[in-house]
CSV table of C-alpha atoms in Angstrom, one decimal:
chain,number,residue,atom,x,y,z
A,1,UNK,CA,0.0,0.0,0.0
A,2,UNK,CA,2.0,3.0,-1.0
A,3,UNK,CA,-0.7,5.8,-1.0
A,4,UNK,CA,-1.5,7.8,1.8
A,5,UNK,CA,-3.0,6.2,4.9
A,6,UNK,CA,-3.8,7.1,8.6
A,7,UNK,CA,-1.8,4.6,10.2
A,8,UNK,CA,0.6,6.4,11.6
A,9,UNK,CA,2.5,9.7,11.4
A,10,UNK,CA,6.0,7.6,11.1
A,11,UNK,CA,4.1,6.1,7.4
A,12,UNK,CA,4.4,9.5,5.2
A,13,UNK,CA,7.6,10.5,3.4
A,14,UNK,CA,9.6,13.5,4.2
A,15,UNK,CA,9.0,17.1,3.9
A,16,UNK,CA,10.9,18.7,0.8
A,17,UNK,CA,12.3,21.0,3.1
A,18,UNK,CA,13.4,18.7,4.8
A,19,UNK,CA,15.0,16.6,2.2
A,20,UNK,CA,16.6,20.0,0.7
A,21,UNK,CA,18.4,20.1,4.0
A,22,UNK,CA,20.1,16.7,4.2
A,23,UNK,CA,20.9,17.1,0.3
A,24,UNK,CA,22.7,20.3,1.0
A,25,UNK,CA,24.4,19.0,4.1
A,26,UNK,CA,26.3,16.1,1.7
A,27,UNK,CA,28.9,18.4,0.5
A,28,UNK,CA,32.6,17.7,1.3
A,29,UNK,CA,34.1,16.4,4.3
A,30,UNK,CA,33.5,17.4,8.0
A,31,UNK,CA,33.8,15.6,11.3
A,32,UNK,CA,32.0,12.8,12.3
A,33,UNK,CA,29.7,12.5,15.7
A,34,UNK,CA,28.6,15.5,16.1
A,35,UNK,CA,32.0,17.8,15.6
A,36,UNK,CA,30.3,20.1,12.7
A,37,UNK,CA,28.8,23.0,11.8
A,38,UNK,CA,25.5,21.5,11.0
A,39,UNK,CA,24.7,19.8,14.4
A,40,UNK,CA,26.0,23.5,16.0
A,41,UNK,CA,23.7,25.2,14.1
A,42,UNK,CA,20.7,22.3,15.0
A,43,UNK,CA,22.0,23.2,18.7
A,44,UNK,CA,21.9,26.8,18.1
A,45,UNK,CA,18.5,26.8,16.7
A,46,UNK,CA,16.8,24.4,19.2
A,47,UNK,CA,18.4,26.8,21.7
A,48,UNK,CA,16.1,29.5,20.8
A,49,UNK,CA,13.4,27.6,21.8
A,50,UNK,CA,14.4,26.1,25.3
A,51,UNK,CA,16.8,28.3,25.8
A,52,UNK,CA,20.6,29.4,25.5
A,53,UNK,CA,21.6,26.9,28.5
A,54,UNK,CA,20.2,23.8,27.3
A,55,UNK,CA,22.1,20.7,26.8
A,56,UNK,CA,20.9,19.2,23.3
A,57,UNK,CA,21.7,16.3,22.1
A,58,UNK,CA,20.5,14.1,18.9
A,59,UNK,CA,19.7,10.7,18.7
A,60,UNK,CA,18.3,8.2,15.9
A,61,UNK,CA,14.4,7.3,17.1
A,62,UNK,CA,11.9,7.8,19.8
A,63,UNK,CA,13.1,4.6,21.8
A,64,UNK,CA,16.6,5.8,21.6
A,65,UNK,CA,15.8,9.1,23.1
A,66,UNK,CA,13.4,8.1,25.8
A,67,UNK,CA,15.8,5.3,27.1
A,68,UNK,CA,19.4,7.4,27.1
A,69,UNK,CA,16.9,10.0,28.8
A,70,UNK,CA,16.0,7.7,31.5
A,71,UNK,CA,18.9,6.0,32.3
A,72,UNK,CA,20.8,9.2,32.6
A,73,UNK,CA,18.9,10.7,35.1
A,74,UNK,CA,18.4,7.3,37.5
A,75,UNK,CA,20.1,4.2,38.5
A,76,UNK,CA,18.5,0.4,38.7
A,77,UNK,CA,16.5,0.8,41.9
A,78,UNK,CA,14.6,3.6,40.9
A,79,UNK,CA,11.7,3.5,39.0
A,80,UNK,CA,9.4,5.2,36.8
A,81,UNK,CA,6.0,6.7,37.3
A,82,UNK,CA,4.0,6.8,33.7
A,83,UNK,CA,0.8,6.3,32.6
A,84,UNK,CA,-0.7,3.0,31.1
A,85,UNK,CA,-0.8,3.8,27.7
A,86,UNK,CA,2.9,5.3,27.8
A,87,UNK,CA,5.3,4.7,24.7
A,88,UNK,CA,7.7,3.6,27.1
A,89,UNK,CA,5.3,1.2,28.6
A,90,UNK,CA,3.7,-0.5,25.7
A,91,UNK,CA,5.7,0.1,22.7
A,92,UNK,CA,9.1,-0.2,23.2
A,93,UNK,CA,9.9,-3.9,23.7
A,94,UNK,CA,11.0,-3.6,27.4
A,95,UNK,CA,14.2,-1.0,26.4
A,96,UNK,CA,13.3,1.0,28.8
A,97,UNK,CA,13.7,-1.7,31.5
A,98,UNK,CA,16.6,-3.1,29.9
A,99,UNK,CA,18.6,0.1,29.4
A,100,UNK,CA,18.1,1.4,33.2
A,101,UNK,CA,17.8,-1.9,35.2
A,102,UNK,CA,14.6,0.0,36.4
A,103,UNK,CA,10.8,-0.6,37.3
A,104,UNK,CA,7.8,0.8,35.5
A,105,UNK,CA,5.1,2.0,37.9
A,106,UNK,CA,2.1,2.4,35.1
A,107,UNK,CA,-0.8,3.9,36.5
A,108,UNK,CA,-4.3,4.0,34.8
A,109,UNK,CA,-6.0,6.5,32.6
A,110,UNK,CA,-8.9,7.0,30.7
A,111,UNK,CA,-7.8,9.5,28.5
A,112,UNK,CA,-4.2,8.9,28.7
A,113,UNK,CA,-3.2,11.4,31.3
A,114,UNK,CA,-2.3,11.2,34.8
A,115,UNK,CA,-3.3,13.4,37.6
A,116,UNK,CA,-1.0,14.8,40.6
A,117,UNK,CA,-3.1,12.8,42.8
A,118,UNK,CA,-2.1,9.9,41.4
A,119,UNK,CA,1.5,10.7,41.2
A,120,UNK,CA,1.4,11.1,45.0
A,121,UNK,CA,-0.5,7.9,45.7
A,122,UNK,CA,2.7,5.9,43.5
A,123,UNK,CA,5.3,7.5,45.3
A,124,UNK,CA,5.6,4.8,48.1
A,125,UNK,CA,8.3,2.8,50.2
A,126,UNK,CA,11.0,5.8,50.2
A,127,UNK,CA,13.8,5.1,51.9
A,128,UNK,CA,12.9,1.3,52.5
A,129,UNK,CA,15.5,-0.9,50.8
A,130,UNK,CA,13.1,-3.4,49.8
A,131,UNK,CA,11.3,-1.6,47.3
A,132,UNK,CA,12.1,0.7,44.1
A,133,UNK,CA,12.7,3.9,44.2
A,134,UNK,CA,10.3,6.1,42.1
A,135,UNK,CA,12.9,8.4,40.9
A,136,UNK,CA,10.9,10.1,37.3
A,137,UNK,CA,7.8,10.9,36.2
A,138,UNK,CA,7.2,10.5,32.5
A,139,UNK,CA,4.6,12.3,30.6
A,140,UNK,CA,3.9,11.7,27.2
A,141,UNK,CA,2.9,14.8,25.2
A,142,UNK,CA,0.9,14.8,23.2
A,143,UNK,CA,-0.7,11.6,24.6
A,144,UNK,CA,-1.1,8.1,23.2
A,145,UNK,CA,-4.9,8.9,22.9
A,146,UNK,CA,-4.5,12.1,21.5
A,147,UNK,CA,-5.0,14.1,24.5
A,148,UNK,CA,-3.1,17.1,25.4
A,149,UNK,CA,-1.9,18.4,28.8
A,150,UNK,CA,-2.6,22.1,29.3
A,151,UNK,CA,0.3,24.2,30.9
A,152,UNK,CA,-1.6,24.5,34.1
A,153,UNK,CA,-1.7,20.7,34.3
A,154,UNK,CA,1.9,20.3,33.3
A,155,UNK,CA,2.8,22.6,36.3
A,156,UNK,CA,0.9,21.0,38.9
A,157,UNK,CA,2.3,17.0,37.8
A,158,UNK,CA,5.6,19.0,37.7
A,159,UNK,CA,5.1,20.5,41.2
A,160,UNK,CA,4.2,17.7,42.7
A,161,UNK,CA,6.7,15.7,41.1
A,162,UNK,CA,9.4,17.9,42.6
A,163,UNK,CA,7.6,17.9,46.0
A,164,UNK,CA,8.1,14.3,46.2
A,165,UNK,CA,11.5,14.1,44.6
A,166,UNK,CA,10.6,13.5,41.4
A,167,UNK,CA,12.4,14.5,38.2
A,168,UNK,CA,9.6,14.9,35.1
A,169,UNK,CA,10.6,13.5,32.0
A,170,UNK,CA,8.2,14.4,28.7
A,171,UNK,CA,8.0,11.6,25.8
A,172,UNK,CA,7.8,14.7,23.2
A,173,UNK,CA,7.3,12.4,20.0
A,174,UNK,CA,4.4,14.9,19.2
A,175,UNK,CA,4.9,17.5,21.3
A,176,UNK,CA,4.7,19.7,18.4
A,177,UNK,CA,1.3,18.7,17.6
A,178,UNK,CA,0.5,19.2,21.4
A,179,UNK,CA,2.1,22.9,21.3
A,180,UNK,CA,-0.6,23.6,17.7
A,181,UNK,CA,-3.1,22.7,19.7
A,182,UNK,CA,-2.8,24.7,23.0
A,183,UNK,CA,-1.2,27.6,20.5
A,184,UNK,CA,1.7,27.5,23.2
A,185,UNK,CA,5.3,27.7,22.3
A,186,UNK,CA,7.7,24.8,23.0
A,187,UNK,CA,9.1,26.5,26.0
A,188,UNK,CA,5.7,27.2,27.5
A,189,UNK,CA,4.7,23.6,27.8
A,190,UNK,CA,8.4,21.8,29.0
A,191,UNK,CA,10.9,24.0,30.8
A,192,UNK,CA,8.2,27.1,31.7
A,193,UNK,CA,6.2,24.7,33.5
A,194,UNK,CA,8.9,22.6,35.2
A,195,UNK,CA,10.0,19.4,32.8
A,196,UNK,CA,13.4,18.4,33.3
A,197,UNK,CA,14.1,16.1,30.2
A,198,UNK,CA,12.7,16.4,27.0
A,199,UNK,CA,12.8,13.7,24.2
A,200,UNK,CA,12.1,15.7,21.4
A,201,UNK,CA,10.3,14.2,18.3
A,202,UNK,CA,10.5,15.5,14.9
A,203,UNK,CA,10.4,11.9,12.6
A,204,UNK,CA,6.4,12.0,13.3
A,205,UNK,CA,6.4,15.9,12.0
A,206,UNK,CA,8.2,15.7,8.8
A,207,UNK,CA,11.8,14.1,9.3
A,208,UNK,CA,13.3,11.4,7.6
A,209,UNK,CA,14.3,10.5,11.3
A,210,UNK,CA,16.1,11.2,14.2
A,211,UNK,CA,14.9,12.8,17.7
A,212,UNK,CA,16.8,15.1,20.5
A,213,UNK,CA,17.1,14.9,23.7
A,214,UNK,CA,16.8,18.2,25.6
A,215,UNK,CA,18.2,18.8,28.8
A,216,UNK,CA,17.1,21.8,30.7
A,217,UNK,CA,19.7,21.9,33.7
A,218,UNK,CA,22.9,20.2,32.4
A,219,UNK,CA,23.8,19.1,35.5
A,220,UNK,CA,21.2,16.7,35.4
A,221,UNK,CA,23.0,14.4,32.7
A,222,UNK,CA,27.0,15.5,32.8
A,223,UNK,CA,27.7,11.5,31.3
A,224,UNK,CA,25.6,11.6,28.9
A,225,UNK,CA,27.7,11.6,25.7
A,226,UNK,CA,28.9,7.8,27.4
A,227,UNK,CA,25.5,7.1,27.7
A,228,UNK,CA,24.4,7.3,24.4
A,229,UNK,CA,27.1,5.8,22.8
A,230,UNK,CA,26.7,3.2,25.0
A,231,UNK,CA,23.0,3.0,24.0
A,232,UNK,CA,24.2,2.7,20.4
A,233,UNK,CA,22.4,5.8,19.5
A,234,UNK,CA,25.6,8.2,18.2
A,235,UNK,CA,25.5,8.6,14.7
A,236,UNK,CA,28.7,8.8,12.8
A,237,UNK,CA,27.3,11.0,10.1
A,238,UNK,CA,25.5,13.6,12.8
A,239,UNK,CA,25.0,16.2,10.2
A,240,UNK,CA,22.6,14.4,8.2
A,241,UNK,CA,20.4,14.1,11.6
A,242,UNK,CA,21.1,17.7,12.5
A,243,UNK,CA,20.4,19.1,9.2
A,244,UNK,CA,16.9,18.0,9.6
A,245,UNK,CA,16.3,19.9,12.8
A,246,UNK,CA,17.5,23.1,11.4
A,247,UNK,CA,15.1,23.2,8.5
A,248,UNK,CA,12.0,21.7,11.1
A,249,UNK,CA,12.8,24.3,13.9
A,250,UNK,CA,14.2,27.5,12.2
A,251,UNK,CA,11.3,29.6,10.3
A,252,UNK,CA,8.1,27.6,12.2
A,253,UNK,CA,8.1,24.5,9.9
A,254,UNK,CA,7.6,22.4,12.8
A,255,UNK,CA,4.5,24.7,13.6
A,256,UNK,CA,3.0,24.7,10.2
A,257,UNK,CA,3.4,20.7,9.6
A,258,UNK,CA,1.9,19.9,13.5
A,259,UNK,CA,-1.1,22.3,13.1
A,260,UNK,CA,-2.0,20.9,9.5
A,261,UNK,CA,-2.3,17.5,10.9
A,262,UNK,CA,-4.1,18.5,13.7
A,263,UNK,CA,-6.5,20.1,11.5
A,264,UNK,CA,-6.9,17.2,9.2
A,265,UNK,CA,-7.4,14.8,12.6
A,266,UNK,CA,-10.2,17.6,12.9
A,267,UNK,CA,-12.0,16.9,9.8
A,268,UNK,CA,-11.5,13.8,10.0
A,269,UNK,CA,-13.4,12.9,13.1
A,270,UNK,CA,-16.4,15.7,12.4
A,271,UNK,CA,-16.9,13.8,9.5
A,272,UNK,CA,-16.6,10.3,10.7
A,273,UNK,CA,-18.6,10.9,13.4
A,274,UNK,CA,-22.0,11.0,11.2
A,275,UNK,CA,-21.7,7.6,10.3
A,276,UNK,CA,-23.3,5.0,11.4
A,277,UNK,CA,-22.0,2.5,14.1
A,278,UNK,CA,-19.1,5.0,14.3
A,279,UNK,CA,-18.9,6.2,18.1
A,280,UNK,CA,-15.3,9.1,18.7
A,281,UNK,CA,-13.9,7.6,21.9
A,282,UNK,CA,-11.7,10.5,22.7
A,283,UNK,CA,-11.3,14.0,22.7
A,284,UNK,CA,-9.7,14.8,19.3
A,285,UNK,CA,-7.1,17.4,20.2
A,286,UNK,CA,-3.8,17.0,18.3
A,287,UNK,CA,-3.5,14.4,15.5
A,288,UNK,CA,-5.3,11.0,16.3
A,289,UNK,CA,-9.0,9.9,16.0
A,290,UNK,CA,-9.5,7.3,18.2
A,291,UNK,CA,-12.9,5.5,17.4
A,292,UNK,CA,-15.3,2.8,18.0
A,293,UNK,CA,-16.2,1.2,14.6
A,294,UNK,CA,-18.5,-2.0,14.1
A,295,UNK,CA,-16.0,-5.4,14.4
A,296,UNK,CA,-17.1,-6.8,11.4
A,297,UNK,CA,-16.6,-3.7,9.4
A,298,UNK,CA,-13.0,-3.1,10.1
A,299,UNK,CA,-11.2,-5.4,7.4
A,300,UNK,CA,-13.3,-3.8,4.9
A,301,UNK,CA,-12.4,-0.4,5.9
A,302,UNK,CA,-8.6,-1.2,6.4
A,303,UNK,CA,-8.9,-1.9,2.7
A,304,UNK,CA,-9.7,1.6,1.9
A,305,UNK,CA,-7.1,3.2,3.5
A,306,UNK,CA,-4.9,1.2,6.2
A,307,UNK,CA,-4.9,2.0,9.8
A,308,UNK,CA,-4.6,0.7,13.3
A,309,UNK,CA,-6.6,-1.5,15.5
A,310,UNK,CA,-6.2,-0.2,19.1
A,311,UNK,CA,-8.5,-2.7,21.1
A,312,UNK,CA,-9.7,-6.1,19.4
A,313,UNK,CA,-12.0,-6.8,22.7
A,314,UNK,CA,-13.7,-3.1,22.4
A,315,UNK,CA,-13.1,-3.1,18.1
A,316,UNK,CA,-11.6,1.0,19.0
A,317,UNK,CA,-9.2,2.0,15.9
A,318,UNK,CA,-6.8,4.7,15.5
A,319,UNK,CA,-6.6,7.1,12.9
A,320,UNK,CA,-4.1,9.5,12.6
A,321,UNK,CA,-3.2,12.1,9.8
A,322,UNK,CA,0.2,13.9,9.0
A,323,UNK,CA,1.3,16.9,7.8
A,324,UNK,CA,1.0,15.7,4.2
A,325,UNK,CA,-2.2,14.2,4.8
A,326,UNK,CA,-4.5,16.2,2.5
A,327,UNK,CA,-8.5,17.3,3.0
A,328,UNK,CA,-9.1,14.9,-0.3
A,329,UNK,CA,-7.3,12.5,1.6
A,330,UNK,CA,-9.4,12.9,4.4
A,331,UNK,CA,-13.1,13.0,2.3
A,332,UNK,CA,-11.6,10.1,-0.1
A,333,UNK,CA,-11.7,7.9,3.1
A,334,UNK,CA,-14.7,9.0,4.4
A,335,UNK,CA,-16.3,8.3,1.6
A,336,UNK,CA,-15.1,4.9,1.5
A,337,UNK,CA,-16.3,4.6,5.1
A,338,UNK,CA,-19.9,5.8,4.3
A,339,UNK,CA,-20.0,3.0,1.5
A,340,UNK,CA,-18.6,0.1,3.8
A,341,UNK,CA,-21.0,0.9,6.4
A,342,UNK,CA,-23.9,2.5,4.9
A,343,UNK,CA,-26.1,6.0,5.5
């Protein structure tokens, strides 16, 4: 299937921008590992977002960047607070665990996000040898439903993270889908409210790949060069990773790709929603639809455009657009939809 689908943001190509970048980053010779003037300039320009004493640091994927995060910032008896749903939780194979000899503490949500009563209720058995030691708290922004923390809620987790000791960590894969939709800047919705470690997405928004990891008080992560090339997640060529986050972060690309998603995710579900046996399960914020469909129906609409099954037991699928996902795109599906399932 090589046409457009709504899958998954990591499914559509590259933005020519993008690509215009990389291509003008392959002439001649310069250093390998990050000793260039293209990953300075990434640095530089990510700088002006979270400011001019962040540590920045590029990595090749999502997983990469939420596990040298992680173990940077705790040591095998601590553990991490997260919600359910969490990347870190269901997606990525266990790394997390692996990478920091650490325990998962995943705490239930309806909609994805977790609440600073919550966090308060996990943090047990401090200073008692015989248990882990929540050490983070891991938000995902925005969520794996969708959902989107405001700043006010950012700050209070954040606050009551730090009250009990707590270092927040923000699995930013779409955080700039999550910054469209609240019409915040970066800054406003990590280091202004209190976030610690950032893992950075851009492959979801228009990269070929590659993620950062942002560090907003260096102290917090002084080994981490070891730590991600110990994690396998230095790449030789760096330029062609930081090339990318230059042309995504300069002149608002990042802004314009996330908020035409989110407006497609939009359309998409107020048009979905009129038909029938189709029931919207979540609030449609960024750019995911997340919707009931009947069981029997969803092979037949998989073979209009492909997309995700998210619960078998409940028949919930996920839709989710891209910033090259078009309005014919959009209407084109629908109007397969209407056809498979009638009205």
């Amino acid at each position: 299937m090589t046409g457009r689908t709504f899958a998954s943001d990591n499914n559509s190509g590259v933005h020519p921008a993008v690509l215009e970048a990389i291509a003008r980053a392959n002439e001649g010779h310069v250093h390998a590992y990050g000793d260039d003037p293209y990953t300075q300039d990434a640095i530089a320009v990510l700088r002006r977002h979270f400011g001019d004493d962040a540590a920045i640091w590029f990595v090749f994927n999502g997983t990469g960047a939420n596990v040298t995060a992680l173990s940077s910032v705790m040591r095998p008896f601590n553990a991490v607070i997260c919600a359910d749903t969490a990347h870190i939780n269901t997606d990525e194979c266990g790394a997390p665990e692996r990478f920091t000899g650490s325990k998962l503490i995943d705490l239930p949500s309806g909609d994805a996000k977790l609440t600073p009563e919550q966090v308060r209720g996990a943090v047990r058995g401090v200073g008692v040898e015989h248990h882990v030691q929540p050490r983070v708290l891991s938000l995902t922004q925005s969520t794996e439903y969708g959902t989107v923390y405001t700043p006010e809620e950012l700050r209070a987790l954040a606050d009551t993270a730090h009250a009990e000791g707590l270092l927040v960590h923000v699995d930013g894969a779409r955080i700039s889908n999550a910054a469209a939709a609240l019409g915040c800047t970066l800054a406003e919705i990590t280091r202004d409210v209190g976030v610690d470690v950032l893992s950075l997405g851009g492959t979801k928004n228009g990269l070929l790949l590659g993620e950062a990891v942002v560090f907003f008080d260096p102290a917090l992560a002084p080994d981490f060069a070891f730590v991600r090339k110990q994690s396998a997640q230095l790449a030789s060529k760096m330029r062609f990773v930081s090339a990318q986050f230059s042309a995504l972060f300069e002149d608002g690309l990042w802004l314009h790709n996330a908020s035409h998603a989110n407006a497609m995710a939009a359309l998409l579900a107020r048009e979905a929603a009129g038909l029938p046996g189709v029931v919207i399960t979540q609030k449609v914020e960024a750019n995911e639809v997340f919707a009931r469909v009947p069981a029997e129906k969803i092979a037949a609409l998989q073979a209009i455009a492909d997309f995700y099954v998210w619960d078998e037991r409940t028949a919930e699928v996920r839709w989710v657009t891209s910033w090259d996902t078009t309005q014919e795109d959009v209407r084109g599906f629908v109007a397969g939809m209407r056809e498979v399932l009638g009205g």
